[in-house]
PDB file of C-alpha atoms (C1' of nucleotides) in Angstrom:
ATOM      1  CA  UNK J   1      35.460 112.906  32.871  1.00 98.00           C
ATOM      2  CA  UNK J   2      37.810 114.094  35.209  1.00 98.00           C
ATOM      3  CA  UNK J   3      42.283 114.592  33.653  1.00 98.00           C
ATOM      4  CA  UNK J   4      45.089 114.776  35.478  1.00 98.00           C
ATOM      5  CA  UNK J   5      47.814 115.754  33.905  1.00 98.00           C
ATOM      6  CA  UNK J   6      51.638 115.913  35.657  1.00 98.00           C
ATOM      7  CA  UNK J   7      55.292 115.739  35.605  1.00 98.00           C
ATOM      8  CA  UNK J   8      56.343 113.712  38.302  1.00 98.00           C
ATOM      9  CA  UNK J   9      59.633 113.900  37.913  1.00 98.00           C
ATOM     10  CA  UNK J  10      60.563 109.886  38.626  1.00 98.00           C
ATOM     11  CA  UNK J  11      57.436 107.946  39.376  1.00 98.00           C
ATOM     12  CA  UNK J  12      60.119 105.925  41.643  1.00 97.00           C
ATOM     13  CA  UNK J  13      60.710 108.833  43.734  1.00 97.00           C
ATOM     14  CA  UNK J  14      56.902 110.354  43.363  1.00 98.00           C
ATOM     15  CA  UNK J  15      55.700 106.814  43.632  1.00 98.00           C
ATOM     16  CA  UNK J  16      53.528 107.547  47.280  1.00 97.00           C
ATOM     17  CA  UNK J  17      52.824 111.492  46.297  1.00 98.00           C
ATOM     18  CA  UNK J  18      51.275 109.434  42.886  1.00 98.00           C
ATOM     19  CA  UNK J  19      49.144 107.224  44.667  1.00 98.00           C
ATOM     20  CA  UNK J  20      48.035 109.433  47.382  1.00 98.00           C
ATOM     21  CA  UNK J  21      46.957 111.954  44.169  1.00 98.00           C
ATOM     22  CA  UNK J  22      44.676 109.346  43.115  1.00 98.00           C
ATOM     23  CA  UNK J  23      43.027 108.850  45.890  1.00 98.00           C
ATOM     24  CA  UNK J  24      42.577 112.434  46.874  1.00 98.00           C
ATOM     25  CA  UNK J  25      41.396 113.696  43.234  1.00 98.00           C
ATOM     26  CA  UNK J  26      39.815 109.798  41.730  1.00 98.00           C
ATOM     27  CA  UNK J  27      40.609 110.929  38.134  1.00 98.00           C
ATOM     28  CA  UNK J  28      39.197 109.300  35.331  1.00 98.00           C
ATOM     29  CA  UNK J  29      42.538 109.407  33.534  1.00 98.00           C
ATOM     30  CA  UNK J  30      46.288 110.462  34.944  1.00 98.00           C
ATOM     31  CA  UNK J  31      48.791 111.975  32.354  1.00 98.00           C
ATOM     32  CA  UNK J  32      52.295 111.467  33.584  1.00 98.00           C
ATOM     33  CA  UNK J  33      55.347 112.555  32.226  1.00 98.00           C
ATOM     34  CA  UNK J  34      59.030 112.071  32.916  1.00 98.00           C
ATOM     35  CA  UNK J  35      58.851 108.721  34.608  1.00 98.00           C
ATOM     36  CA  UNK J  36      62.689 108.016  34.031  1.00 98.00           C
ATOM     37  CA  UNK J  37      62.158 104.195  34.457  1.00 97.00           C
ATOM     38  CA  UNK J  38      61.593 101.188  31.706  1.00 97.00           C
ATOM     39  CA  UNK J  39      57.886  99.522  30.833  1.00 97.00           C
ATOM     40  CA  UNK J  40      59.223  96.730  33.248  1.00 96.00           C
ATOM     41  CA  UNK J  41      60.513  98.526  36.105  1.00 95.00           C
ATOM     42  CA  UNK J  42      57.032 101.130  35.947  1.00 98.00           C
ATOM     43  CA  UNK J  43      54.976 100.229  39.235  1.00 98.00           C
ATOM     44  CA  UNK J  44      51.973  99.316  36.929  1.00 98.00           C
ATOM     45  CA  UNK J  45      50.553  96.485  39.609  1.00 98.00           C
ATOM     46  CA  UNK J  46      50.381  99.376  42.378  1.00 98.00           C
ATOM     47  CA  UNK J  47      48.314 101.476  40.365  1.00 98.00           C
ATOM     48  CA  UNK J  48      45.963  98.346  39.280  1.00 98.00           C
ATOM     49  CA  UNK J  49      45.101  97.809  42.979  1.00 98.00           C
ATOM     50  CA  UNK J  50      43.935 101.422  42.570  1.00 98.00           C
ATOM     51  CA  UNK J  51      41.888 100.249  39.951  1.00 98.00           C
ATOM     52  CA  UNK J  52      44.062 102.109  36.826  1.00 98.00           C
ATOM     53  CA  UNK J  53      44.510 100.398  33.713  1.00 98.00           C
ATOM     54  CA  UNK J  54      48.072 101.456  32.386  1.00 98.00           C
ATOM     55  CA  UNK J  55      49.743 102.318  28.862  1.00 98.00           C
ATOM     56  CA  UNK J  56      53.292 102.739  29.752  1.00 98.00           C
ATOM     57  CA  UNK J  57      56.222 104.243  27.568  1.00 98.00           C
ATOM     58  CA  UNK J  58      59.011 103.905  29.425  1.00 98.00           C
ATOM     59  CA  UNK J  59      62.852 104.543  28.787  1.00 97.00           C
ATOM     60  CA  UNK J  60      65.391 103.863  31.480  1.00 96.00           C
ATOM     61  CA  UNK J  61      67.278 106.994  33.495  1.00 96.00           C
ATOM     62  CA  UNK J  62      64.716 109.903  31.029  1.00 96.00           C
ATOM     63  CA  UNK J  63      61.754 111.141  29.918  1.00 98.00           C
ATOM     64  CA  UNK J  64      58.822 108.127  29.946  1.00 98.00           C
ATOM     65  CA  UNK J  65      55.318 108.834  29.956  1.00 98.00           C
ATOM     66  CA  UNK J  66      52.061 106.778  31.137  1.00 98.00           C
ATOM     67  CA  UNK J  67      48.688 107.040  30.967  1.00 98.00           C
ATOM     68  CA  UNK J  68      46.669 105.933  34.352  1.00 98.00           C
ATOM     69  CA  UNK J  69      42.654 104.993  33.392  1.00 98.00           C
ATOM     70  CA  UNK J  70      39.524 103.554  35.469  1.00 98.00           C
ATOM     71  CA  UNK J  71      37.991 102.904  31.498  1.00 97.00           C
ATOM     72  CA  UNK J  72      39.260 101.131  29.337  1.00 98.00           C
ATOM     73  CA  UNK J  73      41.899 102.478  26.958  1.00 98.00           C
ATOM     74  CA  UNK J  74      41.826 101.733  23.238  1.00 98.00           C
ATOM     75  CA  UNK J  75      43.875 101.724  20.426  1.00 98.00           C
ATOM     76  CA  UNK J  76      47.224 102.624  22.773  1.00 98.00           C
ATOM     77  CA  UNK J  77      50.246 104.148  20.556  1.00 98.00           C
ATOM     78  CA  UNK J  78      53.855 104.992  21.423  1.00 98.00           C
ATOM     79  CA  UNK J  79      55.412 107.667  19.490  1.00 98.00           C
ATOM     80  CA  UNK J  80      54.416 109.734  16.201  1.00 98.00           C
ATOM     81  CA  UNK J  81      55.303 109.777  12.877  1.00 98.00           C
ATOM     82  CA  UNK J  82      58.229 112.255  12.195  1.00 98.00           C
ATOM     83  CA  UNK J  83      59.444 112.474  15.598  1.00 98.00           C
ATOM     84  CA  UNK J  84      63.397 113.424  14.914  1.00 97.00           C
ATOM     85  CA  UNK J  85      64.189 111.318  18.215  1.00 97.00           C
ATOM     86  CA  UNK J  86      62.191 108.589  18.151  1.00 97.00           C
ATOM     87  CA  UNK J  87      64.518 106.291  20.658  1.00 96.00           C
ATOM     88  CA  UNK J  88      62.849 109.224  23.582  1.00 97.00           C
ATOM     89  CA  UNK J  89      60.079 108.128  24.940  1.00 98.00           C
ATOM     90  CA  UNK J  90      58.107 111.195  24.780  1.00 98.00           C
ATOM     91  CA  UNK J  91      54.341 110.757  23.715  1.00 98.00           C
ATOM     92  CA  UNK J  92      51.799 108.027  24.356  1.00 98.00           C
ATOM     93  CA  UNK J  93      48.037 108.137  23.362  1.00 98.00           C
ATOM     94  CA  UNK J  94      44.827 106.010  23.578  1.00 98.00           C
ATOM     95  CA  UNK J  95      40.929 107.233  23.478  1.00 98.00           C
ATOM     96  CA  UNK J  96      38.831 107.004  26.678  1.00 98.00           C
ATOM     97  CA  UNK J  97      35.140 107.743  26.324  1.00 97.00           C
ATOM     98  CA  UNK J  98      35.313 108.773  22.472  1.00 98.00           C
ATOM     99  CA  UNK J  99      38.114 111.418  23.414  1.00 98.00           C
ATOM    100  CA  UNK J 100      41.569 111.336  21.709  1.00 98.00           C
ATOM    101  CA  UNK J 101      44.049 111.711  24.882  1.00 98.00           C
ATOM    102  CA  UNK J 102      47.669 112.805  23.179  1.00 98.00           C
ATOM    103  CA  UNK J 103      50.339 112.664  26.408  1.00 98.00           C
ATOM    104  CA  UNK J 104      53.639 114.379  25.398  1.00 98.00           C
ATOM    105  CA  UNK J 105      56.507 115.494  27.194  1.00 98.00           C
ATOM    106  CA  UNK J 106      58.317 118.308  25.085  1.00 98.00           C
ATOM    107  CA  UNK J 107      62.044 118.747  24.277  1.00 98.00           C
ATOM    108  CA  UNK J 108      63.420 121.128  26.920  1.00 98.00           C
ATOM    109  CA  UNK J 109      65.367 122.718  24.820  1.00 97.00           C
ATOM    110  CA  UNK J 110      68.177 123.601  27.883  1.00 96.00           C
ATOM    111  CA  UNK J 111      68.820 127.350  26.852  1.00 96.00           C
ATOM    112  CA  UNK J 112      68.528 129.259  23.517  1.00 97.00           C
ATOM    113  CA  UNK J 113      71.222 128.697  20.731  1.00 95.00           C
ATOM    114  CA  UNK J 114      72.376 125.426  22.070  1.00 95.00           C
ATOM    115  CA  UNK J 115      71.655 122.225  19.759  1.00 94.00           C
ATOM    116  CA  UNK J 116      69.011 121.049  22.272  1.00 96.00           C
ATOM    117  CA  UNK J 117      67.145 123.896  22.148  1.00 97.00           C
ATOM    118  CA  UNK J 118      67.011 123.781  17.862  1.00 97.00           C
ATOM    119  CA  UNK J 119      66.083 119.930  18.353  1.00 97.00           C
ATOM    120  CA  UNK J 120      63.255 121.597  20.496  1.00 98.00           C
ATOM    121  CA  UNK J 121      61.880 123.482  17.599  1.00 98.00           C
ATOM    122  CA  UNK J 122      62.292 120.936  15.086  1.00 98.00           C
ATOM    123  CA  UNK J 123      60.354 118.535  17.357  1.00 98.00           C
ATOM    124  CA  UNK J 124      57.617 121.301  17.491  1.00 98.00           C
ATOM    125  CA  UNK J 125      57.317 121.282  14.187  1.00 98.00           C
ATOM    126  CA  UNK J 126      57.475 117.818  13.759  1.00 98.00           C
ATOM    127  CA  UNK J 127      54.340 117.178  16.404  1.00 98.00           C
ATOM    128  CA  UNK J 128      52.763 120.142  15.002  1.00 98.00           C
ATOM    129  CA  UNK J 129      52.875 118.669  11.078  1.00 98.00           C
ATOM    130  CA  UNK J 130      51.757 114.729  12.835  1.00 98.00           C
ATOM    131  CA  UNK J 131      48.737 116.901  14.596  1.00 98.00           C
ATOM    132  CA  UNK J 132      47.268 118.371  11.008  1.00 98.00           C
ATOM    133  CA  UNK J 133      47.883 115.146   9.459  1.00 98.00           C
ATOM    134  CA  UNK J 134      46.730 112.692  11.602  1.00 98.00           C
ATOM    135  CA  UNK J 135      43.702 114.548  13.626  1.00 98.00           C
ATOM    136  CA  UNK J 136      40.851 116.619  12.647  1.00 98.00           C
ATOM    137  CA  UNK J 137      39.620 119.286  14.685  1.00 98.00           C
ATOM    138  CA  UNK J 138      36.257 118.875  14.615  1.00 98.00           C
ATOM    139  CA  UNK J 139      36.700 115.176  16.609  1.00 98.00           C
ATOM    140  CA  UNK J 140      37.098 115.314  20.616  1.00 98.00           C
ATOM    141  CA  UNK J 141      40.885 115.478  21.029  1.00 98.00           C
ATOM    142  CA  UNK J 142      42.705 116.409  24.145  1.00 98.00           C
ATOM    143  CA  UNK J 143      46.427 116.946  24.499  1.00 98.00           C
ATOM    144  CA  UNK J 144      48.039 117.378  27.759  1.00 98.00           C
ATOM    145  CA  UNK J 145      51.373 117.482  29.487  1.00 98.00           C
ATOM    146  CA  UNK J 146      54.735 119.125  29.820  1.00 98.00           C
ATOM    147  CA  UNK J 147      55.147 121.462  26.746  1.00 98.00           C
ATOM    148  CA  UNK J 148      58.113 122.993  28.461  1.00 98.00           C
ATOM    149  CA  UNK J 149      56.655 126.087  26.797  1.00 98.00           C
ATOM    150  CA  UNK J 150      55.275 128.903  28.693  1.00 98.00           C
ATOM    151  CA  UNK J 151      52.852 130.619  25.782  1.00 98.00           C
ATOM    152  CA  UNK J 152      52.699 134.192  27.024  1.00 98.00           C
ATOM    153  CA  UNK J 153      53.465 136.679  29.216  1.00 98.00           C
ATOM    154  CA  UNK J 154      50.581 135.831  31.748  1.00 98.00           C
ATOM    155  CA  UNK J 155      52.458 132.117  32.217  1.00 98.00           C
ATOM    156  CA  UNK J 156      55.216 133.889  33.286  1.00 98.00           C
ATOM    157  CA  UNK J 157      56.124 135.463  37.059  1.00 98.00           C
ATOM    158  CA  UNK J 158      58.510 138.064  35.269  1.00 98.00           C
ATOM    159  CA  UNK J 159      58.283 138.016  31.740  1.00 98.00           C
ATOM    160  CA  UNK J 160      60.765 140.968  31.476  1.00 97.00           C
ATOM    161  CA  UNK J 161      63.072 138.834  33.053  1.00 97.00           C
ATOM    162  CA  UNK J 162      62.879 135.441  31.393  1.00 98.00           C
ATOM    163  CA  UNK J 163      61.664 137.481  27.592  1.00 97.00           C
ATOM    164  CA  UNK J 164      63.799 135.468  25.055  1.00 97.00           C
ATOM    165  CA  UNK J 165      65.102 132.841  27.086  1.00 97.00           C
ATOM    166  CA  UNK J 166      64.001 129.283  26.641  1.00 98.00           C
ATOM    167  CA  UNK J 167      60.747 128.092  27.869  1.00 98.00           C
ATOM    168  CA  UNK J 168      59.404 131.775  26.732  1.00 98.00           C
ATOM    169  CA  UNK J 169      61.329 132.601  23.629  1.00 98.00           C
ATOM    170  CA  UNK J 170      59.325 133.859  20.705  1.00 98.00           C
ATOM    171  CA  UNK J 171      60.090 130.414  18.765  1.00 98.00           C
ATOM    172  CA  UNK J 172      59.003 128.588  20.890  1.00 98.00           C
ATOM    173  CA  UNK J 173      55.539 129.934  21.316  1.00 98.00           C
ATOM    174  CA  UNK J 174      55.093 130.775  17.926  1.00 98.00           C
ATOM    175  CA  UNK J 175      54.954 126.487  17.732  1.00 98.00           C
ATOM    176  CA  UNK J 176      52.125 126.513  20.377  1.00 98.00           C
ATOM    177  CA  UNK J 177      49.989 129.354  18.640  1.00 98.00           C
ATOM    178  CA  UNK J 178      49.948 127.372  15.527  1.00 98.00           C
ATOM    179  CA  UNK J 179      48.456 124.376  17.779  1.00 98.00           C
ATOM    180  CA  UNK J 180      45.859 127.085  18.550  1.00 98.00           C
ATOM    181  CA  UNK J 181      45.340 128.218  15.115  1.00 98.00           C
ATOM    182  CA  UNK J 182      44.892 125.036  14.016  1.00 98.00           C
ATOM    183  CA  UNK J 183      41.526 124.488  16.263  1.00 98.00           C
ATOM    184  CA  UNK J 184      43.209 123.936  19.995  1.00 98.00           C
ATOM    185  CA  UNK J 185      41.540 125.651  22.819  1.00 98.00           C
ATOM    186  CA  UNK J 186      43.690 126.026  25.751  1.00 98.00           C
ATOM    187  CA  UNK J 187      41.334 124.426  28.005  1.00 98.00           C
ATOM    188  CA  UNK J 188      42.915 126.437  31.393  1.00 98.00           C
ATOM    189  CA  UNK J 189      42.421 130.521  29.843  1.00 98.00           C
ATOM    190  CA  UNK J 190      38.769 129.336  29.830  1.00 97.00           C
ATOM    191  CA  UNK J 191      39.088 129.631  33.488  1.00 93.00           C
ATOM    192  CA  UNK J 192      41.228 132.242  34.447  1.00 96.00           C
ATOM    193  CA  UNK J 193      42.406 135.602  32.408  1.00 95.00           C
ATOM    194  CA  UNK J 194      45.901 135.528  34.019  1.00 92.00           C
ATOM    195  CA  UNK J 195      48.599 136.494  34.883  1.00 97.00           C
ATOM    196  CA  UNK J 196      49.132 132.941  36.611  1.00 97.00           C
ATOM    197  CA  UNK J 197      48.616 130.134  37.850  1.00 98.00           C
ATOM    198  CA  UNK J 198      51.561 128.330  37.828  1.00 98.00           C
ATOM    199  CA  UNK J 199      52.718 125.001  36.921  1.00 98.00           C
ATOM    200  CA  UNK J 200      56.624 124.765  37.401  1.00 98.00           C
ATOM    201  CA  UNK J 201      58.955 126.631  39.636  1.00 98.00           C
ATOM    202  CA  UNK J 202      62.592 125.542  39.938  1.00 98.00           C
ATOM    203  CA  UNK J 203      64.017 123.363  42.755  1.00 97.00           C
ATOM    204  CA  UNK J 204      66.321 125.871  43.214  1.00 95.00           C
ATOM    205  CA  UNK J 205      66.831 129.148  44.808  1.00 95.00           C
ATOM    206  CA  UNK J 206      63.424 128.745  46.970  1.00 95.00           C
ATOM    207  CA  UNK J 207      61.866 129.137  43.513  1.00 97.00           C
ATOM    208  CA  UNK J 208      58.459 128.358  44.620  1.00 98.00           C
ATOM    209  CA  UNK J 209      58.618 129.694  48.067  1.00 96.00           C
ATOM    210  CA  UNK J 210      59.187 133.562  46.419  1.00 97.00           C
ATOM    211  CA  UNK J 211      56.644 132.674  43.950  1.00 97.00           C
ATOM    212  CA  UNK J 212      59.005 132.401  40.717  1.00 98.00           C
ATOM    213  CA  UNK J 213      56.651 130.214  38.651  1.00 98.00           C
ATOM    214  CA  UNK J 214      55.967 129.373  34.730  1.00 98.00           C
ATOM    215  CA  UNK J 215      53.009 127.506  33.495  1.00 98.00           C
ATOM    216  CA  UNK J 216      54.551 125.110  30.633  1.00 98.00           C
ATOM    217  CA  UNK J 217      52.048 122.301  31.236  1.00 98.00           C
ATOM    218  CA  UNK J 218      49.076 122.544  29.304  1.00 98.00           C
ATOM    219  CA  UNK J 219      45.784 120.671  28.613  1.00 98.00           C
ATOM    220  CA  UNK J 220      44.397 121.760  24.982  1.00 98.00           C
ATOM    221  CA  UNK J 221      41.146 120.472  23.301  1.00 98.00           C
ATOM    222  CA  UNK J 222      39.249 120.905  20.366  1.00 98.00           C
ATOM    223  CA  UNK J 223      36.168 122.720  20.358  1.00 98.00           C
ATOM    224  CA  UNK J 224      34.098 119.316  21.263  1.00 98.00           C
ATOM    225  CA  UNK J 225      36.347 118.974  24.018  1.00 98.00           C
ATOM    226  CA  UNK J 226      36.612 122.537  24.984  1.00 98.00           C
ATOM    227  CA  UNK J 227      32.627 122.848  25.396  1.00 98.00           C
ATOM    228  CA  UNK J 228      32.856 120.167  27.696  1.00 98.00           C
ATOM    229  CA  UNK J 229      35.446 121.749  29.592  1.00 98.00           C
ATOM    230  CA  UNK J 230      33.476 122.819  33.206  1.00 98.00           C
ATOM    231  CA  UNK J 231      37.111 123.158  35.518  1.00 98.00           C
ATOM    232  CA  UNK J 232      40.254 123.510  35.240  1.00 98.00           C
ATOM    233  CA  UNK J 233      42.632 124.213  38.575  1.00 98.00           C
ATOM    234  CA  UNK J 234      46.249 123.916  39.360  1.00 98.00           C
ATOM    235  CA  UNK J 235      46.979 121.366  42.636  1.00 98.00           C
ATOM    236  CA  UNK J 236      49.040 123.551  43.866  1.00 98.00           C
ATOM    237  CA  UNK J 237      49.549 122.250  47.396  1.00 98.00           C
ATOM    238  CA  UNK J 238      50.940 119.100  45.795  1.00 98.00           C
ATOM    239  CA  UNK J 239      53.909 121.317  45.249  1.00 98.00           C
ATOM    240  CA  UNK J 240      54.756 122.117  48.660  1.00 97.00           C
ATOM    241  CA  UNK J 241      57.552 120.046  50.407  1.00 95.00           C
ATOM    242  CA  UNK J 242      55.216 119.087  53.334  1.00 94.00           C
ATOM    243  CA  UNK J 243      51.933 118.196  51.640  1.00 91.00           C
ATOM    244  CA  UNK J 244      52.661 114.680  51.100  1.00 92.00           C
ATOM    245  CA  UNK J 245      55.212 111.504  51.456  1.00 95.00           C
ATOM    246  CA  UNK J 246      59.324 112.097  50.059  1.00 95.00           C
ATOM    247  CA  UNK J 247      59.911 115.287  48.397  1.00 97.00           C
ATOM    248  CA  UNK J 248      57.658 116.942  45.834  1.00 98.00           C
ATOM    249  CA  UNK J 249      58.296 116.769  41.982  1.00 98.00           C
ATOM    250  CA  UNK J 250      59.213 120.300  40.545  1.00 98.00           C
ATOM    251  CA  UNK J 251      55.405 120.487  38.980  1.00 98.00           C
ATOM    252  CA  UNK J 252      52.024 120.960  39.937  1.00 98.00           C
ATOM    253  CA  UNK J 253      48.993 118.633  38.745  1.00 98.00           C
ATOM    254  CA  UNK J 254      46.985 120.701  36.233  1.00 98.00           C
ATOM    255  CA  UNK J 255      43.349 119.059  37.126  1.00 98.00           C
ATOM    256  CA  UNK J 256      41.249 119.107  34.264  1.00 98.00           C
ATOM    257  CA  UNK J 257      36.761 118.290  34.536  1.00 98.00           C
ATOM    258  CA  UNK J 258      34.514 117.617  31.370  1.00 98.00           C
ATOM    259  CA  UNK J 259      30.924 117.717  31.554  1.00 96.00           C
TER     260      UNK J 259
ATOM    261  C1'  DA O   1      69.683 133.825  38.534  1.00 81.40           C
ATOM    262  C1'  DT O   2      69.941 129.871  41.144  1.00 81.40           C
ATOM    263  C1'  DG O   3      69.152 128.434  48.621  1.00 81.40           C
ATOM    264  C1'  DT O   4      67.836 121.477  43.982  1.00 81.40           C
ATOM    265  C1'  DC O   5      66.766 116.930  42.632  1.00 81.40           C
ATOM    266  C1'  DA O   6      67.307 112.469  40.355  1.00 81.40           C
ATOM    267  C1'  DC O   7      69.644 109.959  37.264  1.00 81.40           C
ATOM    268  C1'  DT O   8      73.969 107.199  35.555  1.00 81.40           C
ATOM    269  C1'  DT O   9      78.528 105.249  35.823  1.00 81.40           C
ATOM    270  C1'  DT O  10      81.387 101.515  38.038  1.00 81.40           C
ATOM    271  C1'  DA O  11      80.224 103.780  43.153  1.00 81.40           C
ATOM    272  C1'  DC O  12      81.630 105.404  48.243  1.00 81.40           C
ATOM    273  C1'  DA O  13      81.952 111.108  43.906  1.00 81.40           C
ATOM    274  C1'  DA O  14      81.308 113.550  39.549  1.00 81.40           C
ATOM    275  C1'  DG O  15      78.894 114.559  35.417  1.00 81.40           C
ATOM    276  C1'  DT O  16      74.367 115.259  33.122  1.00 81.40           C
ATOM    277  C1'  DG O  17      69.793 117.007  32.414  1.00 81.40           C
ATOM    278  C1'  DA O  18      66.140 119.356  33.970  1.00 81.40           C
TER     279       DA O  18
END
DNA sequence: ATGTCACTTTACAAGTGA
């Protein structure tokens, strides 16, 4: 089974760069995260006539998040239990081939001391408590998306300069190590030891260009997934202003292959 | 830190969130 997971940032604006994705990579599944439209406003029938089934949850203007499938999709859910905001539309699940898929899109938390980034924790913790009690880590479960969370130093282009600040603070990845502890592999250190690749460089400054990149979307499985697990690359190229139609979305695809 | 982007409101710009 071949994952895609990415933040498109608008699927109306990312809507050719989306489809020309599928074409180029034919995933199995495609993880998408900040779709910033409704269920009836997401392009579902364009994606059909790729042949993708589609469990959409949409919210107007923010956040959103889809999952694109040739197979069919079963037992769908919106949401978890204990989310603090559950009016964001920020997870959406369903099983394809026996394997749990868990989409999120994290909190972003803005900056470090401000309310959004303590409702970033607390939404952690909430995922992290619906996780243990809901899942076992001995089935095939695979979470993917935008954790907004860059876990260490290697997912960082200058972790002296960002150390402490949000997407990197100690907090923060203290919530994704106890995802680890608890039986997640993180399917991408499999492949490469680091430091790098990258998943997100900002829009501004020529981020990308000078190579200022984090990696804060992840694809973690349990050990029935993780044994599986034969690739895992960064579409990097899908970044680049010229590789495609319209402008690119801040992230990269993280491309994920199971045996 | 910031050479940006996409959204919304009531709109022909400014504020917000990322």
């Amino acid at each position: 089974m071949k994952l895609i997971t990415w933040n498109v940032n608008s699927v109306k604006s990312r809507l050719a760069r989306t489809k020309e994705l599928l074409l180029r990579h034919r995933p199995d599944v495609l993880a998408l995260q900040e779709l910033k439209v409704s269920d009836e406003v997401f392009p579902s029938s364009e994606f059909q006539e790729l042949g993708y089934r589609t469990a959409v949850h949409g919210q107007s203007g923010r956040n959103g998040v889809a999952l694109l499938s040739r197979r069919s999709m079963t037992d769908v859910a919106e949401g978890f239990a204990g989310d603090p905001v559950p009016d964001q539309a920020r997870v959406v699940a369903a099983t394809v081939d026996g394997i749990r898929v868990v989409n999120l899109y994290v909190v972003n938390g803005r900056a470090v001391g401000t309310s959004d980034y303590e409702l970033k924790l607390r939404w952690l913790d909430a995922l992290g408590a619906w996780i243990r009690a809901e899942h076992d880590p001995r089935d095939p479960l695979l979470i993917v998306g935008d954790f907004n969370v860059a876990p260490d130093d290697r997912d960082v282009h200058d972790p002296v300069l960002w150390r402490g600040s949000n997407l990197c603070s100690e907090a923060e990845r203290e919530r994704i190590g106890s995802l680890l502890d608890w039986g997640l592999v993180d399917l991408l250190r499999l492949q490469s030891a680091g430091p790098g690749p990258f998943t997100w460089w900002d829009y501004r400054a020529g981020a990308f260009h000078r190579g200022w990149g984090l990696r804060i979307d992840l694809a973690l499985g349990t050990p029935a997934v993780a044994e599986r697990c034969t690739e895992v690359l960064v579409d990097r190229d899908e970044r680049k202003p010229t590789s495609g139609e319209g402008k690119p979305s801040d992230h990269a695809p993280l491309v994920v292959n199971l045996r």
